[in-house]
Amino acid sequence: MARSRAYQETLNENLADPKFAAAYLTSALEDADPSVFLLALRDVASVHGGIAKLAEAAGLNRESLYRMLSEDGNPRISSLTAVLHAFGLKLSIAPEKSRRSAHQGA
């Protein structure tokens, strides 16, 4: 019987791909609980060398970054964009599908 790969190992391998990381973060952002997105950011950070390396790449203080990505974190938009930039990603806005279809009939 073939051995199955560990979930975390597979996730980490996939998160190294910027397209997968972007989809992963986008999906986490859609959750009603903001801590889910912060956890996803920590997952991506761990794949890219950890918080210390991310702090250096983003030009942020390591301790501030730990607080920002904590369960109760509340990142500033400038910090969030710096973190995403360090991952090779950018922040973007898209219309909600349910709202777009509701406004088209008006």
Short mmCIF file of C-alpha atoms in Angstrom, two decimals:
data_model
loop_
_atom_site.label_atom_id
_atom_site.label_comp_id
_atom_site.label_asym_id
_atom_site.label_seq_id
_atom_site.Cartn_x
_atom_site.Cartn_y
_atom_site.Cartn_z
CA MET A 1 0.00 0.00 0.00
CA ALA A 2 1.33 3.44 -0.92
CA ARG A 3 2.18 5.77 1.90
CA SER A 4 0.13 8.95 2.07
CA ARG A 5 1.87 12.28 2.34
CA ALA A 6 1.30 14.40 5.39
CA TYR A 7 -1.18 17.24 4.92
CA GLN A 8 1.26 19.91 6.15
CA GLU A 9 4.02 18.68 3.85
CA THR A 10 1.71 18.86 0.83
CA LEU A 11 0.36 22.26 1.86
CA ASN A 12 3.86 23.67 2.32
CA GLU A 13 4.95 22.40 -1.08
CA ASN A 14 1.89 24.00 -2.71
CA LEU A 15 2.26 27.30 -0.83
CA ALA A 16 5.67 27.79 -2.45
CA ASP A 17 3.77 28.45 -5.69
CA PRO A 18 2.64 32.12 -5.76
CA LYS A 19 -0.59 31.26 -7.62
CA PHE A 20 -1.54 28.64 -5.04
CA ALA A 21 -0.56 30.96 -2.18
CA ALA A 22 -2.73 33.72 -3.68
CA ALA A 23 -5.73 31.37 -3.98
CA TYR A 24 -5.13 30.06 -0.43
CA LEU A 25 -5.01 33.58 1.02
CA THR A 26 -8.02 34.71 -1.01
CA SER A 27 -10.03 31.76 0.25
CA ALA A 28 -8.98 32.47 3.85
CA LEU A 29 -9.92 36.13 3.45
CA GLU A 30 -13.47 35.12 2.51
CA ASP A 31 -13.99 33.50 5.93
CA ALA A 32 -16.07 35.55 8.36
CA ASP A 33 -13.38 35.09 11.03
CA PRO A 34 -10.41 37.42 10.31
CA SER A 35 -8.08 35.19 12.33
CA VAL A 36 -8.37 32.57 9.55
CA PHE A 37 -6.66 34.98 7.13
CA LEU A 38 -3.93 35.76 9.66
CA LEU A 39 -3.33 32.02 10.15
CA ALA A 40 -3.08 31.60 6.37
CA LEU A 41 -0.52 34.43 6.24
CA ARG A 42 1.50 32.62 8.93
CA ASP A 43 1.33 29.42 6.88
CA VAL A 44 2.68 31.22 3.80
CA ALA A 45 5.34 32.96 5.90
CA SER A 46 6.61 29.65 7.28
CA VAL A 47 7.13 28.33 3.75
CA HIS A 48 9.05 31.46 2.78
CA GLY A 49 11.60 31.26 5.57
CA GLY A 50 9.58 32.21 8.64
CA ILE A 51 8.64 35.41 10.39
CA ALA A 52 12.18 36.75 10.83
CA LYS A 53 12.97 36.44 7.13
CA LEU A 54 9.56 37.87 6.20
CA ALA A 55 10.07 40.84 8.54
CA GLU A 56 13.37 41.62 6.85
CA ALA A 57 11.95 41.24 3.33
CA ALA A 58 8.90 43.38 4.18
CA GLY A 59 10.91 46.02 6.04
CA LEU A 60 8.93 45.47 9.24
CA ASN A 61 9.89 44.95 12.86
CA ARG A 62 9.87 41.21 13.71
CA GLU A 63 7.99 41.65 17.00
CA SER A 64 5.38 43.84 15.31
CA LEU A 65 4.96 41.23 12.61
CA TYR A 66 4.42 38.50 15.22
CA ARG A 67 1.72 40.66 16.84
CA MET A 68 0.18 41.52 13.47
CA LEU A 69 -0.13 37.83 12.53
CA SER A 70 -1.35 36.71 15.95
CA GLU A 71 -4.92 35.48 16.37
CA ASP A 72 -5.92 38.93 17.66
CA GLY A 73 -3.76 40.79 15.13
CA ASN A 74 -5.12 43.82 13.35
CA PRO A 75 -2.69 44.64 10.54
CA ARG A 76 -2.47 48.07 9.01
CA ILE A 77 -3.02 48.14 5.26
CA SER A 78 0.57 49.32 4.73
CA SER A 79 1.92 46.37 6.73
CA LEU A 80 -0.34 43.92 4.93
CA THR A 81 0.76 45.19 1.53
CA ALA A 82 4.43 44.97 2.58
CA VAL A 83 3.94 41.36 3.69
CA LEU A 84 2.13 40.42 0.49
CA HIS A 85 4.82 42.15 -1.59
CA ALA A 86 7.48 40.08 0.19
CA PHE A 87 5.58 36.96 -0.98
CA GLY A 88 5.43 38.31 -4.54
CA LEU A 89 1.70 39.00 -4.18
CA LYS A 90 -0.50 42.09 -4.23
CA LEU A 91 -3.78 43.13 -2.70
CA SER A 92 -6.74 43.50 -5.05
CA ILE A 93 -10.46 44.10 -4.79
CA ALA A 94 -13.21 42.22 -6.64
CA PRO A 95 -16.97 42.66 -6.61
CA GLU A 96 -19.03 40.25 -4.57
CA LYS A 97 -20.84 37.91 -6.94
CA SER A 98 -24.10 38.15 -5.04
CA ARG A 99 -24.06 41.95 -5.03
CA ARG A 100 -23.06 42.26 -8.68
CA SER A 101 -25.99 40.16 -9.85
CA ALA A 102 -28.37 42.04 -7.52
CA HIS A 103 -27.31 45.43 -8.94
CA GLN A 104 -27.49 44.32 -12.58
CA GLY A 105 -31.26 44.06 -12.39
CA ALA A 106 -31.63 47.60 -11.03
#
